[in-house]
Amino acid sequence: MFSAPSGGGKSTVIQEVMRQKVNEYQYSLSATTRAPRGNEVDGTDYFFLTRDEFFKRRDANEFLEWAVVHGNYYATPRKAIEKSIADKQIILLDIDVQGGIEVKKQLGDEAFLIFLAPPSMQSLETRLRNRKTDSDEIIKGRLSAAFDEMKYAKEYDSIIINDKLEDTIKQVLSEIDKKINEL
Ligand code: ADP
Ligand code: 5GP
């Protein structure tokens, strides 16, 4: 599972790991009530749900965990995770800190939590601005949330500083291999 403050590099790192491990690793597609951004596609980037649909599924116990992040609801569908565990497959999750800790609580040793930390708050701000997906106000909110999120890092199995992308990917793959060998 990958958590990081917004802009910490989760999507970028997961995309690259999935590219290198295509047909090997799976990706857990989350449900969310937030609107699609840019060219995001339903069923590829997220399951985009109305609030009614989200609550219906949550109440039917279809989610392993759910949380409110930056004002929207997010959840991890239970079925895909349970299937991956039963099939002894690796499934990557892009998840906020509350969700990551909740999944770890439920899955114990089956879960491995990686926290991606930006090299500095300044570089986090620059990356958020360069991404050009959020307004100035949203970026300010995300930067202040980042301070709180970083406090959870110590609960994680591994903290990786996402400085040079290539090094981050190498470190991520090596940590996952190490974890598999321990199981
Ligand atoms: P998150 O999914 O955690 O919100 P993103 O993957 O969208 O973060 O990354 C935020 C921005 O930072 C993107 O524009 C991305 O291209 C850039 N980025 C991610 N990792 C690195 C890195 N190691 N070096 C430089 N830029 C990076
Ligand atoms: P974004 O809307 O930028 O894609 O994601 C916002 C935040 O929601 C990120 O911190 C991301 O990790 C988190 N997130 C995405 N999917 C889930 C999920 O299924 N559960 C939880 N708890 N957080 C999620």
PDB file of C-alpha atoms and ligand atoms in Angstrom:
ATOM      1  CA  MET A   1       0.000   0.000   0.000  1.00  0.00           C
ATOM      2  CA  PHE A   2       1.272   3.441  -0.858  1.00  0.00           C
ATOM      3  CA  SER A   3       0.441   6.587   1.066  1.00  0.00           C
ATOM      4  CA  ALA A   4       1.941  10.042   0.734  1.00  0.00           C
ATOM      5  CA  PRO A   5       0.819  13.610   1.059  1.00  0.00           C
ATOM      6  CA  SER A   6      -0.964  14.819  -2.071  1.00  0.00           C
ATOM      7  CA  GLY A   7       1.793  15.411  -4.643  1.00  0.00           C
ATOM      8  CA  GLY A   8       4.176  12.989  -2.905  1.00  0.00           C
ATOM      9  CA  GLY A   9       4.251  10.817  -6.025  1.00  0.00           C
ATOM     10  CA  LYS A  10       1.864   7.886  -5.390  1.00  0.00           C
ATOM     11  CA  SER A  11       0.252   7.877  -8.847  1.00  0.00           C
ATOM     12  CA  THR A  12       3.586   8.346 -10.618  1.00  0.00           C
ATOM     13  CA  VAL A  13       5.321   5.585  -8.651  1.00  0.00           C
ATOM     14  CA  ILE A  14       2.404   3.137  -8.907  1.00  0.00           C
ATOM     15  CA  GLN A  15       2.091   3.750 -12.649  1.00  0.00           C
ATOM     16  CA  GLU A  16       5.777   3.024 -13.215  1.00  0.00           C
ATOM     17  CA  VAL A  17       5.798  -0.061 -10.979  1.00  0.00           C
ATOM     18  CA  MET A  18       2.697  -1.381 -12.786  1.00  0.00           C
ATOM     19  CA  ARG A  19       4.394  -0.727 -16.141  1.00  0.00           C
ATOM     20  CA  GLN A  20       7.433  -2.753 -15.078  1.00  0.00           C
ATOM     21  CA  LYS A  21       5.348  -5.514 -13.478  1.00  0.00           C
ATOM     22  CA  VAL A  22       2.538  -5.710 -16.001  1.00  0.00           C
ATOM     23  CA  ASN A  23       0.740  -9.104 -15.708  1.00  0.00           C
ATOM     24  CA  GLU A  24       2.435  -9.599 -12.331  1.00  0.00           C
ATOM     25  CA  TYR A  25       1.017  -6.985  -9.971  1.00  0.00           C
ATOM     26  CA  GLN A  26      -2.552  -5.815  -9.728  1.00  0.00           C
ATOM     27  CA  TYR A  27      -3.941  -2.431  -8.821  1.00  0.00           C
ATOM     28  CA  SER A  28      -6.810  -1.881  -6.409  1.00  0.00           C
ATOM     29  CA  LEU A  29      -9.295   0.458  -8.069  1.00  0.00           C
ATOM     30  CA  SER A  30     -10.849   2.694  -5.420  1.00  0.00           C
ATOM     31  CA  ALA A  31     -14.357   4.087  -5.331  1.00  0.00           C
ATOM     32  CA  THR A  32     -14.786   7.835  -4.884  1.00  0.00           C
ATOM     33  CA  THR A  33     -17.482  10.480  -4.825  1.00  0.00           C
ATOM     34  CA  ARG A  34     -15.137  13.145  -6.251  1.00  0.00           C
ATOM     35  CA  ALA A  35     -15.661  14.260  -9.845  1.00  0.00           C
ATOM     36  CA  PRO A  36     -13.266  12.956 -12.528  1.00  0.00           C
ATOM     37  CA  ARG A  37     -10.246  15.246 -13.135  1.00  0.00           C
ATOM     38  CA  GLY A  38      -8.753  15.921 -16.571  1.00  0.00           C
ATOM     39  CA  ASN A  39      -8.971  12.775 -18.657  1.00  0.00           C
ATOM     40  CA  GLU A  40      -9.718  10.343 -15.831  1.00  0.00           C
ATOM     41  CA  VAL A  41     -11.983   7.481 -16.842  1.00  0.00           C
ATOM     42  CA  ASP A  42     -14.565   5.617 -14.767  1.00  0.00           C
ATOM     43  CA  GLY A  43     -13.432   2.036 -14.201  1.00  0.00           C
ATOM     44  CA  THR A  44      -9.799   2.862 -15.099  1.00  0.00           C
ATOM     45  CA  ASP A  45      -8.749   5.573 -12.643  1.00  0.00           C
ATOM     46  CA  TYR A  46     -11.522   5.172 -10.066  1.00  0.00           C
ATOM     47  CA  PHE A  47     -15.065   3.921  -9.785  1.00  0.00           C
ATOM     48  CA  PHE A  48     -16.745   7.334  -9.764  1.00  0.00           C
ATOM     49  CA  LEU A  49     -19.904   7.000  -7.664  1.00  0.00           C
ATOM     50  CA  THR A  50     -22.684   9.321  -6.538  1.00  0.00           C
ATOM     51  CA  ARG A  51     -22.882   9.767  -2.782  1.00  0.00           C
ATOM     52  CA  ASP A  52     -26.085   7.651  -2.714  1.00  0.00           C
ATOM     53  CA  GLU A  53     -24.399   4.777  -4.517  1.00  0.00           C
ATOM     54  CA  PHE A  54     -21.309   5.087  -2.315  1.00  0.00           C
ATOM     55  CA  PHE A  55     -23.356   4.905   0.902  1.00  0.00           C
ATOM     56  CA  LYS A  56     -25.405   1.989  -0.463  1.00  0.00           C
ATOM     57  CA  ARG A  57     -22.232  -0.020  -1.147  1.00  0.00           C
ATOM     58  CA  ARG A  58     -20.665   0.977   2.137  1.00  0.00           C
ATOM     59  CA  ASP A  59     -23.769  -0.139   4.046  1.00  0.00           C
ATOM     60  CA  ALA A  60     -23.760  -3.445   2.125  1.00  0.00           C
ATOM     61  CA  ASN A  61     -20.236  -4.023   3.560  1.00  0.00           C
ATOM     62  CA  GLU A  62     -18.646  -3.935   0.095  1.00  0.00           C
ATOM     63  CA  PHE A  63     -15.719  -1.786   1.274  1.00  0.00           C
ATOM     64  CA  LEU A  64     -12.688  -2.969   3.224  1.00  0.00           C
ATOM     65  CA  GLU A  65     -12.241   0.614   4.455  1.00  0.00           C
ATOM     66  CA  TRP A  66     -13.569   4.045   3.620  1.00  0.00           C
ATOM     67  CA  ALA A  67     -12.520   7.580   4.535  1.00  0.00           C
ATOM     68  CA  VAL A  68     -13.171  11.230   3.823  1.00  0.00           C
ATOM     69  CA  VAL A  69     -10.129  12.791   2.163  1.00  0.00           C
ATOM     70  CA  HIS A  70     -10.006  16.468   1.183  1.00  0.00           C
ATOM     71  CA  GLY A  71     -13.820  16.610   1.469  1.00  0.00           C
ATOM     72  CA  ASN A  72     -14.663  13.594  -0.713  1.00  0.00           C
ATOM     73  CA  TYR A  73     -15.405   9.975   0.116  1.00  0.00           C
ATOM     74  CA  TYR A  74     -12.964   7.238  -0.912  1.00  0.00           C
ATOM     75  CA  ALA A  75     -13.094   3.477  -0.369  1.00  0.00           C
ATOM     76  CA  THR A  76     -11.249   0.268  -1.122  1.00  0.00           C
ATOM     77  CA  PRO A  77     -13.567  -2.388  -2.596  1.00  0.00           C
ATOM     78  CA  ARG A  78     -13.245  -5.550  -0.515  1.00  0.00           C
ATOM     79  CA  LYS A  79     -13.645  -8.208  -3.237  1.00  0.00           C
ATOM     80  CA  ALA A  80     -10.500  -7.520  -5.305  1.00  0.00           C
ATOM     81  CA  ILE A  81      -8.317  -7.461  -2.179  1.00  0.00           C
ATOM     82  CA  GLU A  82      -9.709 -10.735  -0.854  1.00  0.00           C
ATOM     83  CA  LYS A  83      -9.284 -12.386  -4.254  1.00  0.00           C
ATOM     84  CA  SER A  84      -5.647 -11.231  -4.529  1.00  0.00           C
ATOM     85  CA  ILE A  85      -4.837 -12.584  -1.089  1.00  0.00           C
ATOM     86  CA  ALA A  86      -6.525 -15.916  -1.860  1.00  0.00           C
ATOM     87  CA  ASP A  87      -4.602 -16.139  -5.177  1.00  0.00           C
ATOM     88  CA  LYS A  88      -1.331 -15.051  -3.505  1.00  0.00           C
ATOM     89  CA  GLN A  89      -1.092 -12.058  -5.842  1.00  0.00           C
ATOM     90  CA  ILE A  90       0.364  -8.632  -5.133  1.00  0.00           C
ATOM     91  CA  ILE A  91      -2.130  -5.802  -5.250  1.00  0.00           C
ATOM     92  CA  LEU A  92      -1.059  -2.150  -4.959  1.00  0.00           C
ATOM     93  CA  LEU A  93      -3.209   0.398  -3.158  1.00  0.00           C
ATOM     94  CA  ASP A  94      -3.072   4.181  -3.453  1.00  0.00           C
ATOM     95  CA  ILE A  95      -4.570   5.129  -0.124  1.00  0.00           C
ATOM     96  CA  ASP A  96      -4.569   7.966   2.405  1.00  0.00           C
ATOM     97  CA  VAL A  97      -2.928   7.553   5.807  1.00  0.00           C
ATOM     98  CA  GLN A  98      -6.143   6.759   7.731  1.00  0.00           C
ATOM     99  CA  GLY A  99      -7.090   4.095   5.180  1.00  0.00           C
ATOM    100  CA  GLY A 100      -3.596   2.610   5.098  1.00  0.00           C
ATOM    101  CA  ILE A 101      -3.531   2.153   8.857  1.00  0.00           C
ATOM    102  CA  GLU A 102      -7.071   0.674   8.835  1.00  0.00           C
ATOM    103  CA  VAL A 103      -6.200  -1.870   6.123  1.00  0.00           C
ATOM    104  CA  LYS A 104      -3.055  -2.838   8.035  1.00  0.00           C
ATOM    105  CA  LYS A 105      -5.175  -3.361  11.147  1.00  0.00           C
ATOM    106  CA  GLN A 106      -7.484  -5.679   9.214  1.00  0.00           C
ATOM    107  CA  LEU A 107      -4.936  -7.580   7.129  1.00  0.00           C
ATOM    108  CA  GLY A 108      -1.969  -7.654   9.522  1.00  0.00           C
ATOM    109  CA  ASP A 109       1.108  -9.245   7.960  1.00  0.00           C
ATOM    110  CA  GLU A 110      -0.555  -9.569   4.553  1.00  0.00           C
ATOM    111  CA  ALA A 111      -0.243  -5.785   4.238  1.00  0.00           C
ATOM    112  CA  PHE A 112       2.899  -3.745   3.641  1.00  0.00           C
ATOM    113  CA  LEU A 113       2.690   0.002   4.074  1.00  0.00           C
ATOM    114  CA  ILE A 114       5.041   2.263   2.129  1.00  0.00           C
ATOM    115  CA  PHE A 115       5.054   5.985   2.866  1.00  0.00           C
ATOM    116  CA  LEU A 116       6.399   8.150   0.045  1.00  0.00           C
ATOM    117  CA  ALA A 117       7.829  11.344   1.456  1.00  0.00           C
ATOM    118  CA  PRO A 118       8.748  14.365  -0.686  1.00  0.00           C
ATOM    119  CA  PRO A 119      12.413  15.474  -0.342  1.00  0.00           C
ATOM    120  CA  SER A 120      11.194  18.771   1.186  1.00  0.00           C
ATOM    121  CA  MET A 121       8.026  20.818   1.619  1.00  0.00           C
ATOM    122  CA  GLN A 122       9.382  23.224  -1.004  1.00  0.00           C
ATOM    123  CA  SER A 123       9.687  20.440  -3.585  1.00  0.00           C
ATOM    124  CA  LEU A 124       6.206  19.194  -2.674  1.00  0.00           C
ATOM    125  CA  GLU A 125       4.810  22.651  -3.389  1.00  0.00           C
ATOM    126  CA  THR A 126       6.703  22.871  -6.685  1.00  0.00           C
ATOM    127  CA  ARG A 127       5.448  19.423  -7.754  1.00  0.00           C
ATOM    128  CA  LEU A 128       1.857  20.287  -6.879  1.00  0.00           C
ATOM    129  CA  ARG A 129       2.110  23.531  -8.860  1.00  0.00           C
ATOM    130  CA  ASN A 130       3.772  21.862 -11.847  1.00  0.00           C
ATOM    131  CA  ARG A 131       1.101  19.131 -11.910  1.00  0.00           C
ATOM    132  CA  LYS A 132      -1.385  21.883 -12.833  1.00  0.00           C
ATOM    133  CA  THR A 133      -4.423  19.921 -11.627  1.00  0.00           C
ATOM    134  CA  ASP A 134      -5.349  22.037  -8.606  1.00  0.00           C
ATOM    135  CA  SER A 135      -6.163  25.668  -7.899  1.00  0.00           C
ATOM    136  CA  ASP A 136      -4.000  27.826  -5.641  1.00  0.00           C
ATOM    137  CA  GLU A 137      -6.487  27.459  -2.799  1.00  0.00           C
ATOM    138  CA  ILE A 138      -6.552  23.655  -3.071  1.00  0.00           C
ATOM    139  CA  ILE A 139      -2.741  23.529  -3.175  1.00  0.00           C
ATOM    140  CA  LYS A 140      -2.557  25.592   0.030  1.00  0.00           C
ATOM    141  CA  GLY A 141      -5.006  23.178   1.716  1.00  0.00           C
ATOM    142  CA  ARG A 142      -3.020  20.157   0.546  1.00  0.00           C
ATOM    143  CA  LEU A 143       0.252  21.613   1.821  1.00  0.00           C
ATOM    144  CA  SER A 144      -1.168  22.236   5.260  1.00  0.00           C
ATOM    145  CA  ALA A 145      -2.697  18.706   5.282  1.00  0.00           C
ATOM    146  CA  ALA A 146       0.754  17.342   4.352  1.00  0.00           C
ATOM    147  CA  PHE A 147       2.155  18.392   7.733  1.00  0.00           C
ATOM    148  CA  ASP A 148      -0.497  16.298   9.518  1.00  0.00           C
ATOM    149  CA  GLU A 149      -0.112  13.341   7.165  1.00  0.00           C
ATOM    150  CA  MET A 150       3.650  13.191   7.673  1.00  0.00           C
ATOM    151  CA  LYS A 151       3.023  12.499  11.359  1.00  0.00           C
ATOM    152  CA  TYR A 152       1.573   9.104  10.432  1.00  0.00           C
ATOM    153  CA  ALA A 153       4.729   8.049   8.604  1.00  0.00           C
ATOM    154  CA  LYS A 154       6.144   6.398  11.717  1.00  0.00           C
ATOM    155  CA  GLU A 155       3.244   3.892  11.682  1.00  0.00           C
ATOM    156  CA  TYR A 156       4.381   2.679   8.260  1.00  0.00           C
ATOM    157  CA  ASP A 157       6.508  -0.387   7.470  1.00  0.00           C
ATOM    158  CA  SER A 158       8.774   1.666   5.212  1.00  0.00           C
ATOM    159  CA  ILE A 159       9.429   5.331   4.456  1.00  0.00           C
ATOM    160  CA  ILE A 160      10.948   6.126   1.076  1.00  0.00           C
ATOM    161  CA  ILE A 161      12.077   9.626   0.135  1.00  0.00           C
ATOM    162  CA  ASN A 162      10.827  10.167  -3.410  1.00  0.00           C
ATOM    163  CA  ASP A 163      13.713  12.255  -4.713  1.00  0.00           C
ATOM    164  CA  LYS A 164      14.987  10.740  -7.982  1.00  0.00           C
ATOM    165  CA  LEU A 165      12.134   8.707  -9.459  1.00  0.00           C
ATOM    166  CA  GLU A 166      14.396   5.972 -10.789  1.00  0.00           C
ATOM    167  CA  ASP A 167      15.903   5.378  -7.325  1.00  0.00           C
ATOM    168  CA  THR A 168      12.477   5.405  -5.709  1.00  0.00           C
ATOM    169  CA  ILE A 169      11.208   2.691  -8.072  1.00  0.00           C
ATOM    170  CA  LYS A 170      14.290   0.517  -7.422  1.00  0.00           C
ATOM    171  CA  GLN A 171      13.819   0.885  -3.688  1.00  0.00           C
ATOM    172  CA  VAL A 172      10.079   0.125  -3.886  1.00  0.00           C
ATOM    173  CA  LEU A 173      10.651  -3.047  -5.944  1.00  0.00           C
ATOM    174  CA  SER A 174      13.398  -4.204  -3.626  1.00  0.00           C
ATOM    175  CA  GLU A 175      11.242  -3.617  -0.503  1.00  0.00           C
ATOM    176  CA  ILE A 176       8.356  -5.564  -2.044  1.00  0.00           C
ATOM    177  CA  ASP A 177      10.696  -8.464  -2.923  1.00  0.00           C
ATOM    178  CA  LYS A 178      12.055  -8.461   0.620  1.00  0.00           C
ATOM    179  CA  LYS A 179       8.527  -8.558   2.029  1.00  0.00           C
ATOM    180  CA  ILE A 180       7.519 -11.455  -0.259  1.00  0.00           C
ATOM    181  CA  ASN A 181      10.538 -13.462   0.876  1.00  0.00           C
ATOM    182  CA  GLU A 182       9.592 -12.929   4.498  1.00  0.00           C
ATOM    183  CA  LEU A 183       6.033 -14.223   4.080  1.00  0.00           C
TER     184      LEU A 183
HETATM  185  P1  ADP B   1       0.208  11.918  -5.782  1.00  0.00           P
HETATM  186  O1  ADP B   1      -0.417  10.814  -6.593  1.00  0.00           O
HETATM  187  O2  ADP B   1       0.886  11.397  -4.518  1.00  0.00           O
HETATM  188  O3  ADP B   1      -0.728  13.057  -5.473  1.00  0.00           O
HETATM  189  P2  ADP B   1       1.688  12.501  -8.228  1.00  0.00           P
HETATM  190  O4  ADP B   1       2.162  11.148  -8.631  1.00  0.00           O
HETATM  191  O5  ADP B   1       0.527  13.083  -8.972  1.00  0.00           O
HETATM  192  O6  ADP B   1       1.393  12.545  -6.635  1.00  0.00           O
HETATM  193  O7  ADP B   1       2.938  13.473  -8.293  1.00  0.00           O
HETATM  194  C1  ADP B   1       2.796  14.887  -8.148  1.00  0.00           C
HETATM  195  C2  ADP B   1       3.650  15.608  -9.205  1.00  0.00           C
HETATM  196  O8  ADP B   1       5.037  15.380  -8.907  1.00  0.00           O
HETATM  197  C3  ADP B   1       3.410  15.094 -10.614  1.00  0.00           C
HETATM  198  O9  ADP B   1       3.403  16.191 -11.504  1.00  0.00           O
HETATM  199  C4  ADP B   1       4.598  14.163 -10.872  1.00  0.00           C
HETATM  200  O10 ADP B   1       4.934  14.131 -12.236  1.00  0.00           O
HETATM  201  C5  ADP B   1       5.706  14.785 -10.026  1.00  0.00           C
HETATM  202  N1  ADP B   1       6.659  13.789  -9.486  1.00  0.00           N
HETATM  203  C6  ADP B   1       6.378  12.601  -8.879  1.00  0.00           C
HETATM  204  N2  ADP B   1       7.508  11.968  -8.487  1.00  0.00           N
HETATM  205  C7  ADP B   1       8.542  12.784  -8.851  1.00  0.00           C
HETATM  206  C8  ADP B   1       9.976  12.715  -8.713  1.00  0.00           C
HETATM  207  N3  ADP B   1      10.582  11.679  -8.119  1.00  0.00           N
HETATM  208  N4  ADP B   1      10.702  13.731  -9.198  1.00  0.00           N
HETATM  209  C9  ADP B   1      10.107  14.800  -9.783  1.00  0.00           C
HETATM  210  N5  ADP B   1       8.770  14.947  -9.950  1.00  0.00           N
HETATM  211  C10 ADP B   1       7.991  13.955  -9.478  1.00  0.00           C
HETATM  212  P1  5GP B   2      -6.970  11.982  -5.493  1.00  0.00           P
HETATM  213  O1  5GP B   2      -8.369  12.501  -5.404  1.00  0.00           O
HETATM  214  O2  5GP B   2      -5.947  13.076  -5.595  1.00  0.00           O
HETATM  215  O3  5GP B   2      -6.828  10.897  -6.532  1.00  0.00           O
HETATM  216  O4  5GP B   2      -6.671  11.256  -4.101  1.00  0.00           O
HETATM  217  C1  5GP B   2      -6.800  11.954  -2.914  1.00  0.00           C
HETATM  218  C2  5GP B   2      -6.389  11.101  -1.754  1.00  0.00           C
HETATM  219  O5  5GP B   2      -7.280   9.992  -1.588  1.00  0.00           O
HETATM  220  C3  5GP B   2      -4.989  10.470  -1.865  1.00  0.00           C
HETATM  221  O6  5GP B   2      -4.337  10.645  -0.613  1.00  0.00           O
HETATM  222  C4  5GP B   2      -5.264   9.024  -2.132  1.00  0.00           C
HETATM  223  O7  5GP B   2      -4.230   8.189  -1.636  1.00  0.00           O
HETATM  224  C5  5GP B   2      -6.536   8.829  -1.325  1.00  0.00           C
HETATM  225  N1  5GP B   2      -7.272   7.621  -1.727  1.00  0.00           N
HETATM  226  C6  5GP B   2      -7.439   7.128  -2.971  1.00  0.00           C
HETATM  227  N2  5GP B   2      -8.150   5.997  -2.938  1.00  0.00           N
HETATM  228  C7  5GP B   2      -8.429   5.761  -1.626  1.00  0.00           C
HETATM  229  C8  5GP B   2      -9.120   4.718  -0.939  1.00  0.00           C
HETATM  230  O8  5GP B   2      -9.630   3.759  -1.516  1.00  0.00           O
HETATM  231  N3  5GP B   2      -9.211   4.818   0.404  1.00  0.00           N
HETATM  232  C9  5GP B   2      -8.659   5.850   1.098  1.00  0.00           C
HETATM  233  N4  5GP B   2      -8.791   5.833   2.421  1.00  0.00           N
HETATM  234  N5  5GP B   2      -7.992   6.848   0.484  1.00  0.00           N
HETATM  235  C10 5GP B   2      -7.879   6.805  -0.860  1.00  0.00           C
END
